[in-house]
XYZ file of C-alpha atoms in Angstrom:
530
model
C -45.190 -54.462 -2.998
C -47.164 -53.098 -5.913
C -46.761 -49.407 -6.765
C -50.121 -47.673 -6.360
C -49.185 -43.976 -6.120
C -46.244 -42.125 -7.652
C -45.090 -38.546 -7.142
C -43.260 -37.045 -10.113
C -41.522 -33.649 -9.950
C -38.486 -33.222 -12.172
C -36.237 -30.497 -13.535
C -34.775 -32.864 -16.133
C -37.911 -33.907 -17.997
C -36.176 -36.400 -20.284
C -38.536 -39.341 -20.776
C -40.915 -38.261 -18.012
C -44.070 -38.226 -20.169
C -43.387 -41.704 -21.545
C -42.610 -43.031 -18.058
C -45.760 -41.480 -16.616
C -47.820 -42.974 -19.447
C -46.364 -46.402 -18.709
C -47.174 -45.997 -15.011
C -50.732 -44.909 -15.769
C -51.209 -47.926 -18.029
C -50.283 -50.072 -15.021
C -52.913 -48.418 -12.852
C -50.626 -46.084 -10.910
C -52.108 -42.844 -9.554
C -49.985 -39.819 -10.505
C -49.176 -36.886 -8.226
C -47.105 -33.988 -9.485
C -46.140 -30.339 -9.088
C -45.719 -27.220 -11.211
C -44.246 -27.607 -14.666
C -44.126 -31.396 -14.474
C -47.847 -31.561 -13.689
C -48.660 -29.239 -16.598
C -46.556 -31.279 -19.006
C -48.243 -34.524 -17.954
C -51.710 -32.971 -18.201
C -50.889 -31.568 -21.646
C -50.014 -35.125 -22.682
C -53.535 -36.210 -21.729
C -52.657 -37.893 -18.448
C -54.795 -37.717 -15.338
C -52.616 -36.104 -12.727
C -53.352 -34.731 -9.250
C -51.551 -31.555 -8.225
C -49.743 -31.880 -4.901
C -51.631 -28.835 -3.610
C -54.932 -30.631 -4.234
C -53.573 -33.800 -2.621
C -52.397 -32.033 0.553
C -55.161 -29.433 0.725
C -52.464 -26.765 1.107
C -51.579 -24.311 -1.673
C -48.055 -23.593 -2.797
C -46.752 -20.567 -0.884
C -43.742 -18.270 -0.780
C -43.301 -18.207 -4.566
C -43.216 -21.996 -4.679
C -40.600 -22.375 -1.943
C -43.101 -24.451 0.056
C -45.200 -27.004 -1.801
C -44.161 -30.545 -0.852
C -43.093 -29.897 2.752
C -46.270 -31.409 4.186
C -47.187 -34.420 6.394
C -49.320 -35.905 3.613
C -46.203 -36.050 1.447
C -43.575 -37.022 3.990
C -45.898 -39.282 5.938
C -46.733 -41.102 2.714
C -43.029 -41.525 1.973
C -41.716 -42.347 5.449
C -44.318 -44.757 6.814
C -42.818 -48.219 7.186
C -44.745 -50.749 5.159
C -44.061 -53.511 7.712
C -45.247 -51.471 10.719
C -48.875 -51.785 11.795
C -48.471 -48.670 13.938
C -47.234 -46.598 10.997
C -49.957 -47.835 8.665
C -52.638 -47.193 11.307
C -51.274 -43.651 11.761
C -51.614 -43.035 8.045
C -55.222 -44.230 8.162
C -56.044 -42.026 11.154
C -54.740 -38.910 9.400
C -56.051 -39.698 5.938
C -52.581 -40.051 4.433
C -52.018 -42.233 1.382
C -48.803 -44.139 0.820
C -46.481 -42.832 -1.901
C -44.736 -45.873 -3.332
C -42.632 -44.269 -6.060
C -40.846 -40.918 -5.967
C -39.422 -39.511 -9.204
C -37.489 -36.322 -8.484
C -34.391 -34.577 -9.788
C -33.285 -31.306 -8.360
C -33.147 -27.663 -9.368
C -30.114 -27.214 -11.666
C -27.877 -25.492 -9.123
C -24.526 -26.448 -10.659
C -25.686 -25.553 -14.146
C -26.984 -22.205 -12.866
C -23.767 -21.093 -11.168
C -21.754 -22.190 -14.229
C -23.646 -19.738 -16.465
C -22.011 -16.445 -17.302
C -23.712 -13.607 -15.463
C -25.234 -15.809 -12.751
C -26.122 -13.596 -9.790
C -26.121 -14.548 -6.137
C -29.922 -14.308 -6.155
C -30.083 -16.705 -9.129
C -27.878 -19.180 -7.299
C -29.876 -19.033 -4.073
C -33.228 -19.520 -5.819
C -31.827 -22.662 -7.446
C -31.070 -24.294 -4.113
C -33.702 -27.024 -3.921
C -35.254 -27.634 -0.500
C -38.313 -29.797 -0.961
C -36.638 -32.071 -3.505
C -33.731 -33.229 -1.309
C -36.096 -33.623 1.659
C -38.335 -35.963 -0.334
C -35.423 -37.840 -1.844
C -33.830 -38.483 1.524
C -37.141 -39.584 2.986
C -37.863 -41.996 0.145
C -34.319 -43.371 0.126
C -34.403 -43.892 3.892
C -37.623 -45.866 3.512
C -36.472 -48.096 0.659
C -37.626 -50.792 3.044
C -37.131 -54.527 3.239
C -37.836 -57.542 1.092
C -41.511 -57.158 2.043
C -41.788 -53.677 0.542
C -40.690 -50.067 0.566
C -40.460 -46.867 -1.453
C -38.776 -46.787 -4.842
C -36.896 -43.585 -5.647
C -35.667 -42.478 -9.078
C -33.399 -39.527 -9.872
C -32.129 -40.678 -13.268
C -34.228 -41.185 -16.433
C -31.932 -44.094 -17.315
C -33.506 -46.052 -14.445
C -37.131 -45.714 -15.637
C -37.058 -48.853 -17.840
C -35.609 -50.935 -15.005
C -38.406 -49.911 -12.668
C -41.037 -50.791 -15.247
C -39.375 -54.149 -15.918
C -39.539 -55.045 -12.229
C -43.166 -53.910 -12.035
C -43.948 -56.377 -14.809
C -41.976 -59.140 -13.136
C -43.237 -61.947 -10.899
C -42.998 -59.770 -7.750
C -45.311 -57.149 -9.213
C -43.066 -54.321 -8.080
C -39.433 -53.221 -7.789
C -37.202 -55.743 -6.043
C -35.396 -54.960 -2.814
C -32.072 -55.104 -4.686
C -33.216 -52.402 -7.111
C -34.719 -50.246 -4.357
C -31.481 -50.445 -2.357
C -29.387 -49.587 -5.426
C -31.563 -46.581 -6.272
C -31.569 -45.395 -2.646
C -27.771 -45.528 -2.587
C -27.621 -43.618 -5.855
C -29.994 -41.027 -4.403
C -27.885 -40.348 -1.318
C -24.792 -39.937 -3.504
C -26.791 -37.476 -5.636
C -28.005 -35.374 -2.710
C -24.523 -35.424 -1.143
C -23.007 -34.107 -4.386
C -25.754 -31.493 -4.638
C -25.180 -30.245 -1.091
C -21.441 -30.329 -1.678
C -21.783 -28.075 -4.715
C -23.815 -25.603 -2.663
C -21.314 -25.682 0.206
C -18.399 -25.122 -2.185
C -20.185 -22.200 -3.831
C -21.174 -20.497 -0.584
C -17.755 -21.010 1.013
C -16.159 -19.359 -2.024
C -17.966 -16.097 -1.293
C -16.032 -13.330 0.392
C -16.666 -13.395 4.145
C -17.191 -9.630 4.379
C -20.862 -8.639 4.130
C -21.406 -6.858 0.804
C -23.168 -3.561 0.384
C -26.864 -4.044 -0.291
C -26.600 -3.196 -3.979
C -23.518 -5.360 -4.618
C -23.102 -9.032 -5.353
C -20.876 -11.031 -2.963
C -17.424 -11.551 -4.423
C -16.182 -15.079 -5.077
C -12.752 -16.273 -4.010
C -10.680 -18.443 -6.324
C -10.714 -21.316 -3.852
C -13.604 -22.309 -1.569
C -13.018 -22.924 2.113
C -14.596 -26.363 1.730
C -14.185 -28.445 -1.427
C -16.425 -31.426 -2.144
C -15.570 -33.911 -4.883
C -18.144 -36.496 -5.972
C -17.147 -39.313 -8.303
C -18.725 -42.604 -9.316
C -16.958 -45.943 -9.326
C -16.593 -47.080 -12.930
C -14.788 -50.334 -12.281
C -12.680 -52.246 -9.772
C -9.238 -52.880 -11.226
C -7.186 -56.069 -10.966
C -4.608 -54.172 -8.914
C -2.901 -50.807 -8.692
C 0.510 -49.722 -9.922
C 1.856 -52.951 -8.421
C 0.157 -56.303 -7.754
C 0.170 -55.813 -3.968
C -1.967 -52.629 -4.312
C -5.742 -52.702 -4.783
C -7.334 -50.060 -7.011
C -10.505 -48.799 -8.667
C -11.348 -46.265 -11.386
C -13.818 -43.478 -10.553
C -15.328 -40.998 -12.999
C -16.732 -37.501 -12.626
C -20.435 -36.809 -12.265
C -21.461 -35.353 -14.645
C -18.854 -36.502 -17.174
C -17.711 -34.167 -19.952
C -17.097 -35.344 -23.520
C -13.506 -35.156 -24.618
C -12.057 -36.480 -21.364
C -10.707 -40.013 -21.035
C -13.384 -41.029 -18.541
C -15.967 -40.941 -21.351
C -14.235 -43.753 -23.246
C -16.039 -46.781 -24.674
C -13.994 -49.976 -24.826
C -14.596 -51.756 -28.107
C -12.417 -54.815 -27.494
C -9.518 -56.222 -25.526
C -8.553 -57.201 -22.009
C -9.727 -55.287 -18.971
C -7.925 -51.989 -18.456
C -5.376 -51.842 -15.654
C -4.470 -48.947 -13.345
C -1.322 -48.204 -15.354
C -3.207 -48.553 -18.654
C -5.647 -45.832 -17.594
C -2.932 -43.509 -16.267
C -0.849 -43.843 -19.431
C -3.902 -43.614 -21.694
C -4.838 -40.315 -20.081
C -1.352 -38.917 -20.692
C -1.535 -39.962 -24.359
C -5.062 -38.689 -24.911
C -4.478 -35.291 -23.285
C -1.403 -34.767 -25.429
C -2.920 -35.847 -28.748
C -6.135 -33.873 -28.316
C -4.123 -30.684 -27.813
C -3.233 -30.695 -31.537
C -5.501 -29.093 -34.112
C -3.895 -30.988 -36.987
C -3.784 -34.758 -37.462
C -1.502 -36.195 -34.779
C -0.332 -39.418 -33.143
C 1.147 -39.784 -29.664
C 2.889 -42.873 -28.299
C 3.285 -42.999 -24.504
C 5.305 -45.264 -22.252
C 5.218 -44.912 -18.462
C 3.245 -41.633 -18.676
C 5.820 -39.954 -20.965
C 5.488 -39.349 -24.702
C 8.166 -41.413 -26.445
C 6.995 -40.411 -29.909
C 4.794 -37.562 -31.151
C 4.163 -36.438 -34.714
C 1.741 -34.544 -36.899
C 1.050 -35.672 -40.442
C -1.201 -35.512 -43.470
C -2.996 -38.668 -42.275
C -3.240 -40.830 -39.170
C -0.977 -43.363 -40.860
C 1.673 -40.763 -41.676
C 1.543 -39.309 -38.141
C 1.899 -42.812 -36.641
C 4.848 -43.734 -38.850
C 6.677 -40.535 -37.895
C 5.899 -40.886 -34.183
C 7.085 -44.509 -34.145
C 10.479 -43.539 -35.595
C 11.367 -41.486 -32.502
C 11.846 -44.440 -30.172
C 10.778 -47.842 -31.533
C 12.231 -49.596 -28.482
C 10.123 -47.664 -25.971
C 7.071 -47.856 -28.242
C 6.991 -51.634 -27.644
C 4.027 -52.280 -25.342
C 3.080 -48.613 -25.344
C -0.132 -46.618 -25.546
C -1.001 -45.119 -28.942
C -3.467 -42.243 -29.312
C -4.870 -40.586 -32.436
C -6.965 -37.423 -32.694
C -8.511 -38.519 -35.990
C -10.376 -41.700 -36.982
C -8.225 -44.790 -37.545
C -8.599 -46.362 -40.981
C -7.573 -49.733 -42.421
C -4.090 -48.652 -43.502
C -3.301 -47.182 -40.070
C -4.644 -50.265 -38.308
C -2.510 -52.495 -40.517
C 0.617 -50.543 -39.596
C -0.174 -50.400 -35.866
C -0.946 -54.126 -35.716
C 2.652 -54.800 -36.698
C 3.856 -53.856 -33.209
C 2.934 -54.884 -29.678
C 0.566 -52.280 -28.252
C -1.300 -52.267 -24.937
C -3.985 -49.644 -25.597
C -5.266 -47.755 -28.651
C -7.280 -44.550 -28.399
C -9.082 -42.659 -31.147
C -12.348 -40.771 -31.670
C -13.487 -43.432 -34.181
C -12.417 -46.506 -36.156
C -13.545 -47.712 -39.565
C -15.119 -51.198 -39.712
C -12.069 -52.397 -41.664
C -9.737 -51.156 -38.920
C -11.758 -52.916 -36.217
C -11.666 -56.140 -38.225
C -7.860 -55.989 -38.232
C -7.649 -55.335 -34.483
C -10.122 -58.143 -33.799
C -7.362 -60.597 -34.728
C -5.413 -59.276 -31.731
C -7.945 -60.003 -29.009
C -5.836 -58.708 -26.118
C -5.352 -55.222 -27.561
C -7.531 -52.753 -25.700
C -9.284 -50.538 -28.248
C -10.886 -47.403 -26.805
C -13.181 -44.935 -28.536
C -13.061 -41.519 -26.871
C -15.530 -38.878 -28.086
C -13.980 -35.595 -29.091
C -15.025 -32.585 -27.068
C -13.856 -29.546 -25.170
C -14.275 -31.002 -21.697
C -11.625 -30.152 -19.131
C -11.000 -30.982 -15.509
C -11.907 -28.196 -13.139
C -9.111 -29.214 -10.764
C -5.964 -31.307 -10.688
C -5.757 -33.104 -7.364
C -2.793 -34.888 -5.807
C -2.928 -36.854 -2.568
C -0.288 -36.130 0.072
C -0.033 -37.327 3.658
C -3.064 -35.966 5.516
C -4.276 -33.702 2.738
C -4.744 -32.816 -0.907
C -2.894 -30.492 -3.247
C -5.426 -28.853 -5.564
C -4.617 -26.675 -8.555
C -6.096 -25.503 -11.830
C -5.098 -27.725 -14.751
C -2.129 -26.607 -16.839
C -4.162 -25.416 -19.827
C -2.369 -22.115 -20.363
C -1.735 -21.276 -24.009
C 1.074 -18.810 -24.654
C -0.297 -16.004 -26.855
C 1.457 -15.522 -30.184
C 2.644 -12.060 -29.195
C 4.190 -13.409 -25.968
C 6.874 -15.411 -27.786
C 9.985 -13.270 -27.429
C 13.116 -13.681 -29.551
C 16.051 -12.921 -27.212
C 19.012 -13.737 -29.473
C 20.697 -11.916 -32.324
C 19.475 -14.619 -34.691
C 15.701 -14.958 -35.103
C 14.100 -18.292 -35.995
C 12.798 -18.770 -39.521
C 9.098 -19.429 -40.067
C 9.803 -23.172 -40.400
C 11.904 -23.159 -37.233
C 9.159 -21.308 -35.368
C 6.660 -24.010 -36.327
C 8.999 -26.676 -34.977
C 9.597 -24.669 -31.794
C 5.875 -24.348 -31.138
C 5.417 -28.063 -31.797
C 8.258 -28.906 -29.392
C 6.835 -26.562 -26.765
C 3.450 -28.299 -26.961
C 5.021 -31.736 -26.520
C 7.251 -30.622 -23.625
C 4.154 -29.755 -21.609
C 3.290 -33.482 -21.426
C 6.793 -34.752 -20.605
C 7.785 -35.287 -16.975
C 10.182 -32.667 -15.629
C 12.961 -32.052 -16.242
C 11.916 -32.217 -19.905
C 14.009 -31.733 -23.050
C 12.416 -32.392 -26.449
C 14.222 -32.388 -29.807
C 11.972 -32.075 -32.896
C 12.234 -31.591 -36.605
C 9.730 -31.547 -39.436
C 6.699 -32.025 -37.193
C 8.004 -35.068 -35.289
C 9.912 -35.732 -32.103
C 13.531 -36.808 -32.578
C 14.604 -37.340 -28.988
C 12.865 -36.994 -25.612
C 14.596 -36.677 -22.234
C 12.251 -36.934 -19.244
C 12.110 -37.031 -15.473
C 15.768 -36.456 -14.646
C 17.011 -34.665 -11.565
C 19.119 -32.302 -13.701
C 18.206 -30.644 -16.970
C 21.588 -31.374 -18.493
C 21.041 -35.114 -17.978
C 17.646 -34.876 -19.723
C 19.389 -33.140 -22.634
C 22.034 -35.867 -22.835
C 19.448 -38.665 -22.673
C 17.331 -37.054 -25.405
C 20.335 -36.875 -27.739
C 21.346 -40.470 -26.897
C 17.830 -41.712 -27.706
C 17.907 -39.918 -31.060
C 21.257 -41.511 -31.849
C 19.957 -44.963 -30.873
C 16.953 -44.481 -33.187
C 19.244 -43.449 -36.033
C 17.806 -39.926 -36.182
C 19.947 -36.904 -36.946
C 19.610 -33.865 -34.701
C 21.365 -31.563 -37.133
C 19.175 -28.505 -37.608
C 16.708 -29.646 -34.936
C 14.598 -27.472 -32.622
C 14.599 -27.972 -28.851
C 12.078 -27.217 -26.116
C 12.881 -27.078 -22.422
C 9.916 -27.090 -20.031
C 11.730 -24.721 -17.651
C 14.660 -22.346 -17.947
C 18.261 -23.421 -18.425
C 19.916 -22.587 -15.086
C 23.375 -22.642 -16.692
C 24.771 -22.558 -20.216
C 25.902 -26.214 -19.998
C 22.469 -27.551 -20.981
C 22.395 -25.269 -24.000
C 25.863 -26.421 -25.007
C 24.755 -30.072 -24.897
C 21.808 -29.507 -27.272
C 23.933 -27.283 -29.527
C 26.646 -29.965 -29.674
C 23.953 -32.463 -30.655
C 22.986 -30.307 -33.653
C 20.108 -28.067 -32.495
C 19.946 -24.640 -34.128
C 16.991 -23.108 -32.234
C 15.623 -23.345 -28.700
C 12.384 -22.439 -26.927
C 12.294 -22.093 -23.145
C 10.491 -20.031 -20.495
C 13.400 -17.817 -19.450
C 13.446 -16.267 -16.004
C 16.781 -17.535 -14.676
C 19.184 -15.206 -12.903
C 21.664 -16.412 -15.517
C 19.481 -15.668 -18.558
C 22.097 -13.235 -19.871
C 24.764 -15.941 -19.678
C 22.541 -18.428 -21.546
C 21.574 -15.849 -24.195
C 25.230 -14.989 -24.713
C 26.013 -18.689 -25.147
C 23.245 -19.012 -27.751
C 24.638 -16.021 -29.663
C 28.121 -17.525 -29.446
C 26.844 -20.832 -30.854
C 24.763 -19.176 -33.594
C 21.477 -20.422 -32.133
C 18.105 -18.667 -32.253
C 16.312 -18.676 -28.899
C 12.747 -17.804 -27.925
C 11.411 -17.139 -24.435
C 7.775 -17.977 -23.598
C 7.518 -16.419 -20.144
C 5.707 -19.528 -18.881
C 6.922 -22.930 -17.750
C 5.361 -26.398 -17.850
C 6.581 -28.413 -14.856
C 4.930 -31.853 -14.734
C 5.638 -33.912 -11.646
């Protein structure tokens, strides 16, 4: 069915003038409201204000403008119903065939510093969701229905269908856009519900703003399916990858795959572990991950140097691993990396020469992830019948919180290694022990039931890689419950340790460090990672 009348009322005005011009060129009558109508008129378009169309002025400071039978009747009338069409004729209501609406920026408003409760409430859209739901409900049948658009990215597709043999948007497109619309309004309502349920239940004094609790009573999470995966962690499990809406730059979900096989469930999980670790460094760094644990991490004066140092930690585990860089990958780095078997590469950019080298290895998945400061609002873990929700572990220990607790203080060089080790330990599964030296990992012990076993494994791995631990620095993600763990790392050659502290046996462990001539620093914070 040909589009004859369109109603356009958008907060995000990206591309709206150009889209409206294209509609007008195709003979479409334009209805609009407020700022959108003014912008279209300023562009020289003939546009009818909704108030003129309905014969009813906007009232209540604009809270009521589209809530009118001439709007909702025009959207909801079934195009295949003689009764509905006759009713429209009897009441002088014109069909509205295309609705272009996106909603008041509620989420953006409440995210702003200094947002008041009144600001938040005034940015709860009423007319917009009502129109969107009406139009989406009446997306119709193969014979015709209403087309609804919430996303400027869909404007070209609508125009392409209008120029096609059917003369209007296909049923497949109308159904897709209706589905997208309901997901959008559900997310919008969910954001409002989460915000309101986070307010303190006690009625505030008239002059005060309602207080917000850290955790809302009701939490709504809206994500979009990015792709269906071949299978999950194991072949008998099905899986899919979903991404946040909206998506923040800097997070793995914003990746662009430049080449290689389709990503698997485990590829994505491991890639996220590698990317989160490498982007935590301010200097040039490389991280190699295997089974969600860093098996090699290093900083360097170039991506190549950082990779070479990281690879030395555990060449065996690096086989078939995930490699992440926080700086562009050049030809020399690509040449070195291509000498080993790698599943996934991540970097903010690649030179053309580097991509040419990787192109010879067609199965290698090469991902470009834009740098940015995006962060997840929540970490969520599924348990039987519920969800565990927490803030992400993004705590940075202030410089003045590092506390030397031993008779011997670390040198400046040792302190740099300790801080490097502490950063890496955050991304290693608990119990975590990390040996480092000279800006590179030397041995990593992860995921053991006892801390002493992690310490032993880390020293064994260093020995297997031919790396000396003499004079190394060690990080422990949580406190040493007994002195035995400290003795293991001291026997291996460590001369300084960083750990949270907080054990009832801290005095015993400190005494052991003094006995062994080891400098030890407490952070006052731990980094469990389960």
